GROMACS .gro file of C-alpha atoms in nm:
model
  267
    1MET     CA    1  -2.981  -2.469  -0.657
    2HIS     CA    2  -2.772  -2.208  -0.835
    3ALA     CA    3  -2.438  -2.238  -1.010
    4ASP     CA    4  -2.179  -1.962  -1.016
    5ASP     CA    5  -2.087  -1.931  -1.384
    6SER     CA    6  -1.884  -1.609  -1.370
    7ALA     CA    7  -1.665  -1.569  -1.674
    8GLY     CA    8  -1.328  -1.734  -1.631
    9SER     CA    9  -1.427  -1.906  -1.304
   10PRO     CA   10  -1.506  -2.275  -1.252
   11ARG     CA   11  -1.874  -2.346  -1.201
   12ARG     CA   12  -1.976  -2.374  -0.836
   13ILE     CA   13  -2.306  -2.476  -0.674
   14LYS     CA   14  -2.397  -2.178  -0.457
   15SER     CA   15  -2.629  -2.372  -0.225
   16ILE     CA   16  -2.348  -2.612  -0.129
   17GLN     CA   17  -2.114  -2.320  -0.063
   18THR     CA   18  -2.378  -2.162   0.162
   19ALA     CA   19  -2.437  -2.486   0.354
   20SER     CA   20  -2.061  -2.523   0.398
   21ALA     CA   21  -2.035  -2.166   0.530
   22ILE     CA   22  -2.312  -2.232   0.784
   23LEU     CA   23  -2.151  -2.555   0.905
   24GLU     CA   24  -1.816  -2.379   0.939
   25ALA     CA   25  -1.977  -2.095   1.135
   26ILE     CA   26  -2.137  -2.344   1.373
   27GLN     CA   27  -1.801  -2.518   1.418
   28TYR     CA   28  -1.602  -2.208   1.506
   29LEU     CA   29  -1.870  -2.026   1.705
   30GLU     CA   30  -1.924  -2.354   1.899
   31THR     CA   31  -2.284  -2.292   2.015
   32PRO     CA   32  -2.425  -2.009   1.802
   33THR     CA   33  -2.785  -1.892   1.804
   34PHE     CA   34  -2.993  -1.819   1.498
   35THR     CA   35  -2.906  -1.450   1.530
   36ASP     CA   36  -2.534  -1.530   1.552
   37LEU     CA   37  -2.552  -1.730   1.230
   38CYS     CA   38  -2.748  -1.460   1.050
   39ASN     CA   39  -2.471  -1.217   1.139
   40GLU     CA   40  -2.206  -1.457   1.006
   41VAL     CA   41  -2.365  -1.559   0.675
   42ASP     CA   42  -2.456  -1.297   0.416
   43ILE     CA   43  -2.805  -1.423   0.324
   44SER     CA   44  -3.158  -1.341   0.440
   45LYS     CA   45  -3.289  -1.466   0.773
   46GLY     CA   46  -3.554  -1.671   0.597
   47THR     CA   47  -3.291  -1.846   0.387
   48VAL     CA   48  -3.073  -1.913   0.692
   49HIS     CA   49  -3.373  -2.068   0.865
   50THR     CA   50  -3.442  -2.294   0.566
   51TYR     CA   51  -3.081  -2.412   0.556
   52LEU     CA   52  -3.079  -2.480   0.931
   53GLU     CA   53  -3.402  -2.678   0.912
   54THR     CA   54  -3.264  -2.887   0.625
   55LEU     CA   55  -2.925  -2.948   0.788
   56GLU     CA   56  -3.094  -3.049   1.113
   57ASN     CA   57  -3.330  -3.284   0.931
   58GLU     CA   58  -3.032  -3.451   0.758
   59GLY     CA   59  -2.846  -3.495   1.088
   60PHE     CA   60  -2.561  -3.255   1.009
   61ILE     CA   61  -2.653  -3.021   1.294
   62THR     CA   62  -2.859  -3.037   1.615
   63LYS     CA   63  -3.049  -2.771   1.805
   64SER     CA   64  -3.071  -2.745   2.183
   65GLY     CA   65  -3.286  -2.457   2.299
   66LYS     CA   66  -3.170  -2.164   2.092
   67GLU     CA   67  -2.821  -2.301   2.024
   68TYR     CA   68  -2.692  -2.500   1.728
   69ARG     CA   69  -2.417  -2.762   1.726
   70LEU     CA   70  -2.264  -2.988   1.466
   71GLY     CA   71  -2.437  -3.326   1.443
   72VAL     CA   72  -2.290  -3.668   1.514
   73ARG     CA   73  -2.352  -3.773   1.154
   74LEU     CA   74  -2.037  -3.576   1.071
   75VAL     CA   75  -1.838  -3.797   1.311
   76THR     CA   76  -1.922  -4.115   1.123
   77MET     CA   77  -1.853  -3.948   0.788
   78GLY     CA   78  -1.518  -3.821   0.914
   79GLU     CA   79  -1.423  -4.166   1.039
   80SER     CA   80  -1.510  -4.309   0.700
   81VAL     CA   81  -1.288  -4.053   0.527
   82ARG     CA   82  -0.996  -4.132   0.759
   83ASN     CA   83  -1.035  -4.508   0.736
   84GLN     CA   84  -1.032  -4.493   0.358
   85THR     CA   85  -0.715  -4.282   0.348
   86ASP     CA   86  -0.412  -4.490   0.253
   87ILE     CA   87  -0.157  -4.300   0.461
   88TYR     CA   88  -0.369  -4.345   0.775
   89ARG     CA   89  -0.384  -4.720   0.729
   90ALA     CA   90  -0.011  -4.732   0.651
   91GLY     CA   91   0.094  -4.499   0.933
   92GLN     CA   92  -0.131  -4.557   1.232
   93ASP     CA   93   0.088  -4.821   1.395
   94GLU     CA   94   0.406  -4.619   1.339
   95VAL     CA   95   0.250  -4.316   1.506
   96GLU     CA   96   0.169  -4.529   1.810
   97LYS     CA   97   0.519  -4.679   1.820
   98LEU     CA   98   0.689  -4.341   1.790
   99ALA     CA   99   0.473  -4.194   2.068
  100GLU     CA  100   0.571  -4.487   2.291
  101LYS     CA  101   0.942  -4.446   2.211
  102THR     CA  102   0.953  -4.072   2.270
  103GLY     CA  103   0.680  -4.032   2.531
  104GLU     CA  104   0.560  -3.723   2.342
  105TRP     CA  105   0.289  -3.617   2.097
  106VAL     CA  106   0.314  -3.765   1.747
  107HIS     CA  107   0.100  -3.641   1.459
  108LEU     CA  108   0.025  -3.785   1.117
  109THR     CA  109  -0.090  -3.504   0.889
  110VAL     CA  110  -0.183  -3.427   0.529
  111GLU     CA  111  -0.210  -3.112   0.321
  112CYS     CA  112  -0.561  -3.003   0.219
  113GLN     CA  113  -0.633  -2.683   0.027
  114GLY     CA  114  -0.303  -2.529   0.133
  115GLN     CA  115  -0.338  -2.611   0.503
  116GLU     CA  116  -0.235  -2.893   0.736
  117VAL     CA  117  -0.498  -3.137   0.862
  118THR     CA  118  -0.430  -3.394   1.136
  119LEU     CA  119  -0.541  -3.745   1.038
  120TYR     CA  120  -0.421  -3.920   1.350
  121GLU     CA  121  -0.224  -3.847   1.665
  122SER     CA  122  -0.100  -4.034   1.969
  123SER     CA  123   0.027  -3.909   2.303
  124GLY     CA  124   0.314  -4.071   2.492
  125ASP     CA  125   0.332  -4.095   2.869
  126ARG     CA  126   0.508  -3.756   2.902
  127ALA     CA  127   0.293  -3.561   2.655
  128ILE     CA  128   0.157  -3.225   2.768
  129ALA     CA  129  -0.092  -2.962   2.642
  130MET     CA  130  -0.365  -3.219   2.582
  131ASP     CA  131  -0.640  -2.964   2.513
  132TYR     CA  132  -0.429  -2.775   2.259
  133HIS     CA  133  -0.337  -3.086   2.063
  134LEU     CA  134  -0.694  -3.211   2.060
  135ARG     CA  135  -0.807  -2.874   1.922
  136MET     CA  136  -0.558  -2.915   1.638
  137ARG     CA  137  -0.780  -3.195   1.510
  138GLU     CA  138  -1.073  -2.957   1.480
  139SER     CA  139  -0.921  -2.697   1.250
  140PRO     CA  140  -0.658  -2.684   0.975
  141GLN     CA  141  -0.319  -2.529   1.055
  142TYR     CA  142  -0.095  -2.301   0.850
  143LEU     CA  143   0.173  -2.511   0.684
  144TYR     CA  144   0.457  -2.268   0.762
  145HIS     CA  145   0.380  -2.276   1.138
  146THR     CA  146   0.459  -2.644   1.194
  147ALA     CA  147   0.743  -2.888   1.132
  148ALA     CA  148   0.518  -3.132   0.945
  149GLY     CA  149   0.370  -2.849   0.739
  150LYS     CA  150   0.708  -2.708   0.642
  151ALA     CA  151   0.830  -3.058   0.555
  152MET     CA  152   0.541  -3.091   0.310
  153LEU     CA  153   0.594  -2.740   0.171
  154ALA     CA  154   0.958  -2.830   0.099
  155CYS     CA  155   0.834  -3.099  -0.140
  156PHE     CA  156   0.620  -2.858  -0.344
  157ASP     CA  157   0.752  -2.650  -0.633
  158ARG     CA  158   0.804  -2.285  -0.552
  159ASP     CA  159   0.505  -2.170  -0.759
  160ARG     CA  160   0.277  -2.390  -0.549
  161VAL     CA  161   0.428  -2.247  -0.230
  162ARG     CA  162   0.369  -1.893  -0.357
  163GLU     CA  163   0.010  -1.980  -0.443
  164ILE     CA  164  -0.052  -2.120  -0.093
  165VAL     CA  165   0.101  -1.813   0.074
  166ASP     CA  166  -0.102  -1.581  -0.150
  167GLN     CA  167  -0.420  -1.762  -0.046
  168GLN     CA  168  -0.343  -1.799   0.325
  169GLY     CA  169  -0.118  -1.502   0.399
  170PHE     CA  170   0.134  -1.493   0.684
  171VAL     CA  171  -0.001  -1.493   1.040
  172GLN     CA  172   0.252  -1.434   1.316
  173ARG     CA  173   0.191  -1.657   1.619
  174THR     CA  174   0.518  -1.589   1.804
  175GLU     CA  175   0.826  -1.375   1.752
  176LYS     CA  176   0.985  -1.674   1.573
  177THR     CA  177   0.707  -1.732   1.319
  178ILE     CA  178   0.816  -1.702   0.956
  179THR     CA  179   0.643  -1.399   0.805
  180ASP     CA  180   0.803  -1.345   0.465
  181LEU     CA  181   0.846  -1.552   0.150
  182GLU     CA  182   1.224  -1.515   0.120
  183THR     CA  183   1.283  -1.652   0.471
  184LEU     CA  184   1.038  -1.934   0.402
  185PHE     CA  185   1.218  -2.034   0.082
  186ASP     CA  186   1.555  -2.034   0.265
  187GLU     CA  187   1.401  -2.259   0.530
  188LEU     CA  188   1.257  -2.495   0.267
  189ASP     CA  189   1.601  -2.524   0.105
  190ARG     CA  190   1.748  -2.631   0.441
  191ILE     CA  191   1.471  -2.884   0.490
  192GLN     CA  192   1.535  -3.037   0.148
  193ALA     CA  193   1.906  -3.064   0.226
  194GLN     CA  194   1.870  -3.227   0.570
  195GLY     CA  195   1.556  -3.434   0.511
  196TYR     CA  196   1.347  -3.301   0.799
  197ALA     CA  197   1.194  -2.979   0.932
  198VAL     CA  198   1.186  -2.822   1.278
  199ASN     CA  199   0.942  -2.590   1.448
  200ASP     CA  200   1.139  -2.399   1.710
  201GLU     CA  201   0.868  -2.216   1.908
  202GLU     CA  202   0.723  -2.080   1.583
  203GLU     CA  203   0.364  -2.172   1.667
  204VAL     CA  204   0.358  -2.191   2.047
  205ARG     CA  205   0.622  -2.051   2.283
  206GLY     CA  206   0.794  -2.326   2.478
  207MET     CA  207   0.715  -2.601   2.225
  208ARG     CA  208   0.933  -2.756   1.956
  209SER     CA  209   0.865  -3.021   1.696
  210VAL     CA  210   1.048  -3.222   1.432
  211GLY     CA  211   0.874  -3.347   1.120
  212THR     CA  212   0.945  -3.508   0.786
  213ALA     CA  213   0.744  -3.568   0.471
  214ILE     CA  214   0.608  -3.904   0.364
  215MET     CA  215   0.636  -3.976  -0.007
  216GLY     CA  216   0.403  -4.191  -0.215
  217THR     CA  217   0.510  -4.442  -0.477
  218ASP     CA  218   0.464  -4.175  -0.745
  219ALA     CA  219   0.731  -3.958  -0.575
  220THR     CA  220   0.480  -3.696  -0.458
  221VAL     CA  221   0.428  -3.597  -0.096
  222CYS     CA  222   0.126  -3.764   0.060
  223GLY     CA  223   0.164  -3.646   0.421
  224ALA     CA  224   0.404  -3.597   0.710
  225ILE     CA  225   0.480  -3.725   1.059
  226SER     CA  226   0.609  -3.518   1.351
  227VAL     CA  227   0.703  -3.527   1.720
  228THR     CA  228   0.615  -3.233   1.946
  229ALA     CA  229   0.749  -3.167   2.297
  230PRO     CA  230   0.845  -2.886   2.537
  231THR     CA  231   1.174  -2.709   2.463
  232SER     CA  232   1.307  -2.827   2.800
  233ARG     CA  233   1.290  -3.187   2.677
  234LEU     CA  234   1.348  -3.133   2.306
  235SER     CA  235   1.695  -2.978   2.306
  236GLY     CA  236   2.061  -3.046   2.230
  237ASP     CA  237   2.150  -3.365   2.044
  238TYR     CA  238   1.810  -3.508   2.121
  239PHE     CA  239   1.649  -3.225   1.921
  240GLU     CA  240   1.917  -3.201   1.655
  241SER     CA  241   1.987  -3.566   1.577
  242GLU     CA  242   1.808  -3.832   1.784
  243ILE     CA  243   1.449  -3.725   1.726
  244PRO     CA  244   1.508  -3.643   1.358
  245GLU     CA  245   1.646  -3.994   1.306
  246LEU     CA  246   1.345  -4.151   1.478
  247VAL     CA  247   1.101  -3.939   1.279
  248MET     CA  248   1.272  -4.016   0.946
  249GLU     CA  249   1.282  -4.386   1.033
  250ALA     CA  250   0.907  -4.384   1.102
  251ALA     CA  251   0.841  -4.201   0.774
  252ASN     CA  252   1.051  -4.455   0.586
  253ILE     CA  253   0.853  -4.745   0.733
  254ILE     CA  254   0.524  -4.576   0.640
  255GLU     CA  255   0.654  -4.528   0.286
  256VAL     CA  256   0.740  -4.898   0.268
  257ASN     CA  257   0.392  -4.982   0.397
  258LEU     CA  258   0.242  -4.766   0.123
  259GLU     CA  259   0.466  -4.924  -0.139
  260THR     CA  260   0.392  -5.280  -0.040
  261ALA     CA  261   0.019  -5.211  -0.016
  262GLY     CA  262   0.026  -5.100  -0.379
  263VAL     CA  263  -0.106  -4.754  -0.303
  264GLN     CA  264   0.028  -4.412  -0.393
  265LYS     CA  265  -0.132  -4.127  -0.201
  266PRO     CA  266  -0.439  -4.025   0.003
  267ARG     CA  267  -0.771  -4.044  -0.177
   0.00000   0.00000   0.00000
């Protein structure tokens, strides 16, 4: 076990960073072979083999033939993380109710290391793009791509927003994706003024969403809730007033649930 003690940098345990990099490579390559992982991780083949043997022994990964996959032990750990998160316990029922009211996808999300992570989602009886929305659970999203993400960004001070953008960069998904800091700040000002954010085909063409931040009892953002639907259904007054009111109402109820439970923010 080695610690990175470079001058001016926080100490890090290199072996944990390496194990994390291997797990991430297995996640995104889906079914990589030993050779694939050696090409992804900048360490010797012998060291990769040792890490894989250890991770498999601990149940974090499995091997089938020559291919590696993430292990089911991670599922139970992930469930434990979610179940212990205050905003999930406070918001799960409201997500279900909002999905039933709208018939569309509803997501409850949090910010983690400058990206958006889905804690829970529910699909109404008209929801589409099932595979896409399920994949959203498997990887963090850029905050400036989504309504929920922008709603959370609007609650951060501008220095924090700059820091996140510096770390993540701008990635253009569609012709409507925000790709510069000045435009992003203007958008965040509008979100603060109206109380909710919209994603107008900025991540996926043909899809819109409306989201608003959820505040903890200490007045800091602890997550967001959003509704996503095709542009053909999310338009006009429904897009501009009805859905925003429903989303803000759901956020308000979750905030009350957090307040009355005596909790402040996700742990």
